[in-house]
Coordinates of C-alpha atoms in Angstrom, one line a residue:
M1 CA -7.2 15.8 29.3
I2 CA -4.2 13.8 28.1
W3 CA -5.7 10.6 29.5
L4 CA -9.0 11.3 27.8
T5 CA -7.3 12.0 24.5
W6 CA -5.4 8.7 24.8
R7 CA -8.7 6.8 25.6
Q8 CA -10.4 8.4 22.5
H9 CA -7.5 7.5 20.2
R10 CA -6.1 4.3 21.6
R11 CA -7.9 2.2 19.0
Q12 CA -6.3 4.2 16.2
A13 CA -3.0 4.0 17.9
L14 CA -3.3 0.2 18.3
F15 CA -4.2 -0.2 14.6
T16 CA -1.2 2.0 13.6
L17 CA 1.1 -0.1 15.8
V18 CA -0.2 -3.4 14.3
A19 CA 0.4 -2.0 10.8
L20 CA 4.0 -1.0 11.7
L21 CA 4.7 -4.4 13.2
A22 CA 3.3 -6.1 10.0
L23 CA 5.5 -3.9 7.8
A24 CA 8.5 -4.7 10.1
A25 CA 7.8 -8.4 9.9
L26 CA 8.0 -8.1 6.1
M27 CA 10.8 -5.6 5.7
I28 CA 13.4 -7.0 8.2
P29 CA 13.7 -10.5 6.8
T30 CA 13.6 -9.3 3.1
G31 CA 16.0 -6.5 3.9
L32 CA 18.5 -8.9 5.5
M33 CA 18.0 -11.3 2.5
M34 CA 18.8 -8.5 0.0
R35 CA 21.8 -7.3 2.0
A36 CA 23.2 -10.9 2.2
S37 CA 22.7 -11.4 -1.6
Y38 CA 24.3 -8.0 -2.3
A39 CA 27.4 -8.9 -0.3
D40 CA 27.7 -12.4 -1.6
K41 CA 27.6 -11.3 -5.2
G42 CA 30.2 -8.5 -4.5
L43 CA 28.0 -5.9 -6.0
A44 CA 29.7 -3.0 -4.1
E45 CA 32.9 -3.8 -5.9
C46 CA 31.1 -4.4 -9.2
L47 CA 29.6 -0.9 -9.0
R48 CA 33.1 0.6 -8.6
V49 CA 34.2 -1.4 -11.6
L50 CA 31.3 -0.4 -13.8
N51 CA 31.4 3.3 -12.8
A52 CA 35.1 3.6 -13.5
V53 CA 36.2 6.0 -16.3
Q54 CA 37.7 3.0 -18.2
P55 CA 35.9 -0.1 -17.1
D56 CA 37.9 -3.3 -17.1
P57 CA 36.3 -5.4 -19.9
G58 CA 37.2 -8.7 -18.2
R59 CA 35.4 -7.8 -15.0
A60 CA 32.6 -5.7 -16.5
G61 CA 30.8 -8.7 -18.1
P62 CA 30.6 -10.8 -14.9
C63 CA 29.6 -7.7 -12.9
S64 CA 26.8 -6.9 -15.2
R65 CA 25.5 -10.4 -15.0
A66 CA 25.6 -10.3 -11.2
L67 CA 23.6 -7.1 -11.2
N68 CA 21.0 -8.5 -13.5
Q69 CA 20.7 -11.6 -11.3
F70 CA 20.1 -9.4 -8.3
A71 CA 17.6 -7.3 -10.1
D72 CA 15.7 -10.4 -11.4
Q73 CA 15.5 -11.7 -7.8
F74 CA 14.5 -8.6 -5.9
D75 CA 13.1 -6.0 -8.4
A76 CA 9.5 -6.8 -7.3
M77 CA 10.4 -5.7 -3.8
S78 CA 10.5 -2.1 -5.0
L79 CA 6.8 -2.2 -5.4
L80 CA 6.5 -2.1 -1.6
G81 CA 8.0 1.4 -1.8
V82 CA 4.8 2.6 -3.4
L83 CA 3.1 2.1 0.0
F84 CA 5.6 4.4 1.7
L85 CA 4.9 7.1 -0.8
V86 CA 1.3 7.3 0.1
L87 CA 1.6 6.5 3.8
P88 CA 2.0 10.1 5.0
L89 CA -1.2 11.0 3.1
I90 CA -3.0 8.0 4.7
V91 CA -2.0 9.3 8.1
G92 CA -3.3 12.7 7.3
L93 CA -6.6 11.5 6.0
F94 CA -7.4 9.1 8.8
W95 CA -5.6 10.8 11.8
G96 CA -5.8 14.5 10.9
A97 CA -9.0 15.1 9.0
P98 CA -11.4 13.4 11.4
L99 CA -9.9 15.0 14.5
V100 CA -12.1 18.0 14.6
A101 CA -14.5 17.3 11.6
R102 CA -15.9 14.2 13.2
E103 CA -16.4 15.9 16.6
V104 CA -18.4 18.7 14.9
E105 CA -20.3 16.4 12.5
Q106 CA -21.4 14.2 15.4
G107 CA -22.1 17.2 17.7
T108 CA -19.8 15.9 20.5
H109 CA -17.7 19.1 20.4
R110 CA -20.3 21.0 22.4
F111 CA -20.1 18.5 25.2
A112 CA -16.3 18.4 25.1
W113 CA -16.0 22.2 25.2
T114 CA -18.4 22.8 28.1
Q115 CA -16.7 20.6 30.7
G116 CA -14.3 23.2 32.1
I117 CA -11.7 22.7 29.3
G118 CA -11.3 25.6 27.0
R119 CA -11.3 25.1 23.3
R120 CA -7.7 26.2 23.1
Q121 CA -6.5 23.7 25.7
W122 CA -8.6 21.0 24.0
A123 CA -7.0 21.8 20.7
L124 CA -3.4 22.0 22.0
V125 CA -3.7 18.6 23.7
K126 CA -5.4 16.9 20.8
F127 CA -3.2 18.4 18.1
G128 CA -0.1 17.7 20.1
F129 CA -1.0 14.1 20.8
V130 CA -1.7 13.4 17.1
A131 CA 1.5 15.2 16.0
V132 CA 3.7 13.2 18.4
V133 CA 2.2 9.9 17.1
A134 CA 2.7 11.1 13.5
V135 CA 6.3 11.9 14.1
L136 CA 7.0 8.6 15.8
V137 CA 5.4 6.7 12.9
A138 CA 7.3 8.8 10.3
V139 CA 10.7 8.3 12.0
V140 CA 10.2 4.5 12.1
Y141 CA 9.2 4.0 8.5
G142 CA 11.4 6.8 7.1
L143 CA 14.6 5.6 8.6
G144 CA 13.6 1.9 8.3
M145 CA 12.9 2.4 4.6
S146 CA 16.4 4.0 4.1
W147 CA 17.9 0.9 5.5
W148 CA 15.7 -1.5 3.5
V149 CA 15.9 0.2 0.1
A150 CA 19.7 0.8 0.0
P151 CA 20.6 -2.5 -1.7
L152 CA 17.9 -1.9 -4.4
T153 CA 19.0 1.6 -5.2
G154 CA 22.7 0.5 -5.3
A155 CA 22.1 -2.5 -7.5
A156 CA 19.8 -0.7 -9.9
Q157 CA 22.3 2.3 -10.0
Q158 CA 19.4 4.5 -9.2
N159 CA 20.0 8.2 -8.3
R160 CA 18.9 8.9 -4.7
F161 CA 17.5 12.2 -6.0
D162 CA 15.0 10.2 -8.1
V163 CA 11.5 11.2 -7.0
F164 CA 10.5 7.6 -6.1
F165 CA 13.5 7.1 -3.8
F166 CA 14.0 10.6 -2.5
D167 CA 10.4 10.9 -1.2
M168 CA 10.2 7.6 0.7
Q169 CA 13.4 7.5 2.8
G170 CA 15.5 9.6 5.1
V171 CA 13.9 12.5 7.0
T172 CA 11.5 13.8 4.4
P173 CA 8.7 11.4 5.4
I174 CA 8.7 13.1 8.8
G175 CA 7.9 16.5 7.2
Y176 CA 5.4 15.0 4.8
T177 CA 3.5 13.2 7.6
L178 CA 3.4 16.3 9.9
F179 CA 2.2 18.4 7.0
A180 CA -0.5 15.9 6.0
V181 CA -1.8 15.7 9.6
A182 CA -1.7 19.5 10.1
L183 CA -3.5 20.0 6.8
G184 CA -6.2 17.4 7.7
I185 CA -6.7 19.1 11.1
C186 CA -6.9 22.6 9.6
A187 CA -9.3 21.4 6.8
G188 CA -11.5 19.8 9.5
V189 CA -11.6 23.1 11.4
Y190 CA -12.5 25.3 8.4
W191 CA -14.7 22.7 6.7
P192 CA -16.1 20.7 9.7
R193 CA -17.4 17.8 7.8
M194 CA -15.5 14.5 7.2
M195 CA -15.7 14.2 3.5
P196 CA -14.9 17.8 2.6
A197 CA -12.0 17.8 5.1
M198 CA -10.6 14.6 3.6
A199 CA -11.0 16.0 0.1
V200 CA -9.2 19.2 0.9
T201 CA -6.4 17.1 2.6
L202 CA -6.1 14.9 -0.4
G203 CA -6.0 17.7 -3.0
G204 CA -3.8 20.0 -1.0
F205 CA -1.2 17.4 -0.1
I206 CA -0.8 16.0 -3.6
G207 CA -0.9 19.5 -5.2
L208 CA 1.8 20.9 -2.9
R209 CA 4.0 17.8 -3.2
I210 CA 3.9 18.0 -7.0
L211 CA 4.5 21.8 -7.0
L212 CA 7.6 21.6 -4.8
T213 CA 9.0 18.5 -6.5
V214 CA 8.8 19.9 -10.0
L215 CA 9.5 23.6 -9.4
A216 CA 11.3 24.1 -6.2
R217 CA 13.4 21.0 -5.4
P218 CA 15.9 21.4 -8.3
H219 CA 16.7 24.9 -7.1
Y220 CA 17.1 24.5 -3.3
L221 CA 20.7 25.4 -3.9
P222 CA 22.5 27.0 -6.9
L223 CA 22.9 24.5 -9.7
E224 CA 26.4 23.6 -10.9
T225 CA 27.7 23.0 -14.4
R226 CA 30.5 21.0 -15.9
A227 CA 32.0 20.4 -19.3
I228 CA 33.1 16.8 -20.2
P229 CA 35.3 16.2 -23.3
I230 CA 33.7 14.1 -26.1
E231 CA 37.0 12.5 -27.2
G232 CA 38.5 10.1 -24.7
T233 CA 35.2 9.3 -23.0
I234 CA 33.8 5.8 -23.0
G235 CA 30.1 5.3 -22.6
E236 CA 27.6 8.0 -21.6
P237 CA 29.2 10.7 -19.6
G238 CA 27.6 10.9 -16.2
G239 CA 30.0 12.8 -14.0
A240 CA 30.3 11.7 -10.4
S241 CA 28.1 8.8 -9.4
G242 CA 24.8 9.9 -7.9
D243 CA 24.8 13.5 -9.2
W244 CA 21.3 14.7 -10.1
I245 CA 21.5 15.7 -13.8
I246 CA 18.9 18.5 -14.3
D247 CA 19.8 19.3 -17.9
K248 CA 22.4 18.2 -20.5
G249 CA 23.4 18.7 -24.0
I250 CA 26.2 19.1 -26.5
R251 CA 27.7 22.6 -27.0
D252 CA 30.1 23.7 -29.7
A253 CA 33.5 25.4 -29.0
G254 CA 31.8 28.7 -28.6
G255 CA 29.4 27.5 -25.9
T256 CA 26.3 27.4 -28.1
M257 CA 23.9 24.5 -27.5
V258 CA 23.9 22.4 -30.7
L259 CA 22.1 19.2 -29.4
P260 CA 20.0 19.5 -26.2
G261 CA 19.2 16.5 -24.1
A262 CA 22.0 14.3 -25.6
Q263 CA 25.6 13.4 -24.8
A264 CA 28.3 12.0 -27.0
A265 CA 31.4 9.9 -26.4
C266 CA 34.4 8.8 -28.4
G267 CA 37.2 6.5 -27.2
A268 CA 40.8 7.5 -27.5
P269 CA 41.8 8.5 -31.1
S270 CA 43.5 5.2 -31.7
A271 CA 40.4 3.2 -30.8
N272 CA 37.2 2.8 -32.7
P273 CA 35.1 5.9 -31.8
A274 CA 31.9 5.4 -30.0
V275 CA 28.7 7.0 -31.1
P276 CA 26.5 9.8 -29.8
V277 CA 24.4 8.7 -26.8
G278 CA 21.0 10.4 -26.5
P279 CA 17.5 10.5 -27.9
E280 CA 18.7 9.9 -31.4
G281 CA 20.6 6.7 -30.6
P282 CA 23.7 5.4 -32.5
A283 CA 24.9 7.5 -35.4
G284 CA 28.0 7.9 -37.5
P285 CA 30.6 5.5 -39.0
S286 CA 33.1 3.5 -37.0
G287 CA 36.7 4.3 -37.5
G288 CA 38.3 7.5 -38.6
K289 CA 37.7 10.8 -36.9
C290 CA 35.4 11.0 -33.9
P291 CA 31.9 11.4 -35.6
P292 CA 30.5 13.8 -33.0
L293 CA 33.4 16.2 -33.5
E294 CA 33.0 15.9 -37.3
E295 CA 29.3 16.8 -36.9
F296 CA 29.6 19.6 -34.2
G297 CA 33.2 20.8 -34.9
E298 CA 36.4 20.7 -33.0
G299 CA 36.1 21.8 -29.4
A300 CA 32.6 20.6 -29.0
Y301 CA 31.9 19.2 -25.5
N302 CA 29.3 17.6 -23.3
W303 CA 27.5 20.1 -21.0
Q304 CA 25.6 19.2 -17.8
L305 CA 23.6 21.2 -15.3
F306 CA 23.4 19.3 -12.0
Q307 CA 23.1 19.1 -8.2
P308 CA 26.1 17.2 -6.6
A309 CA 25.4 13.9 -5.0
D310 CA 26.7 15.0 -1.6
R311 CA 23.8 17.5 -1.3
F312 CA 21.3 14.6 -0.8
W313 CA 21.0 14.9 3.0
L314 CA 21.0 18.7 2.8
F315 CA 18.1 18.6 0.3
Q316 CA 16.3 16.1 2.6
G317 CA 16.7 18.6 5.5
I318 CA 15.5 21.6 3.4
E319 CA 12.4 19.8 2.1
S320 CA 11.5 18.4 5.5
G321 CA 12.0 21.8 7.0
I322 CA 9.6 23.4 4.5
F323 CA 6.9 20.9 5.3
V324 CA 7.4 21.2 9.1
A325 CA 7.2 25.0 8.9
L326 CA 4.0 24.7 6.8
A327 CA 2.6 22.3 9.3
A328 CA 3.3 24.7 12.2
V329 CA 1.5 27.5 10.3
L330 CA -1.5 25.3 9.6
L331 CA -1.8 24.2 13.2
Y332 CA -1.6 27.8 14.4
L333 CA -4.4 28.8 12.0
A334 CA -6.5 25.8 13.2
V335 CA -6.1 26.8 16.9
R336 CA -7.1 30.4 16.1
R337 CA -10.1 29.3 14.0
I338 CA -11.4 26.7 16.4
R339 CA -12.7 29.5 18.7
R340 CA -15.3 30.3 16.0
V341 CA -16.6 26.8 15.4
A342 CA -20.2 26.7 16.4

């Protein structure tokens, strides 16, 4: 049965291998080129300079120019990441959905299930083969993408929790791909026609991804808060580099939110004060007392609700685990239901 399954799907496997090799041929040279440029320009040190509490003005200018040069040279590469966002869905649509639906639609399931192989055994071998291929593909492109995209996220000072970057690297693509394949298989069992099965896979995958990203992901672990003084801060307060800021605002001395979605900064009292940073842009005169403190009162502070940067891999594991568990449930339902397919 395993040999038969391989013979039936070897063309798909070959096309998948060719596609992965083509991506590798593109990603490895460009990844090495980006890493070499990143190191030559000293961008790792530049990021430490720019993210310092009090950036050195003499070094900040050249570092900003180096980052801009890197961005101008390689920003177009990030468009390749769009492919990796949809790749799990493509695998689910063209590996998972047709697995049962095409057999039933063409009527070949009756022949396959009357050759001394029970439906359950047929399903376990077929589903297992496709799941193994999906995991191998996801591991290759998920971890490969983590290596490839690292210079881009660093130079752009992008948060790794950003939807675009979180979803296409690390271990989450493994969970996404397994879920997409399992959803396609289950849809093909319950709606044994190719187009309906693919439509259910498309809608279900996108819908659940959006639901978890917007509603669940920010709350996988309890959120933390911090207060950042307004006076003595230069630039927009950001806390530790890489933290995922869920919400922010300015609170008065009593803790009441007085300006949501904004942050304010003033230099040391002897320096010219900075201006509020946020949706309203620059405001207040230069010189004299700190303008935000004049507006919001003494004791006002910046407030942030966030997930710490060091939880990135834990969040990756949680989200991947959710999708792997859902995939297992869907495959179980598909195995049970396949006994009733006419």
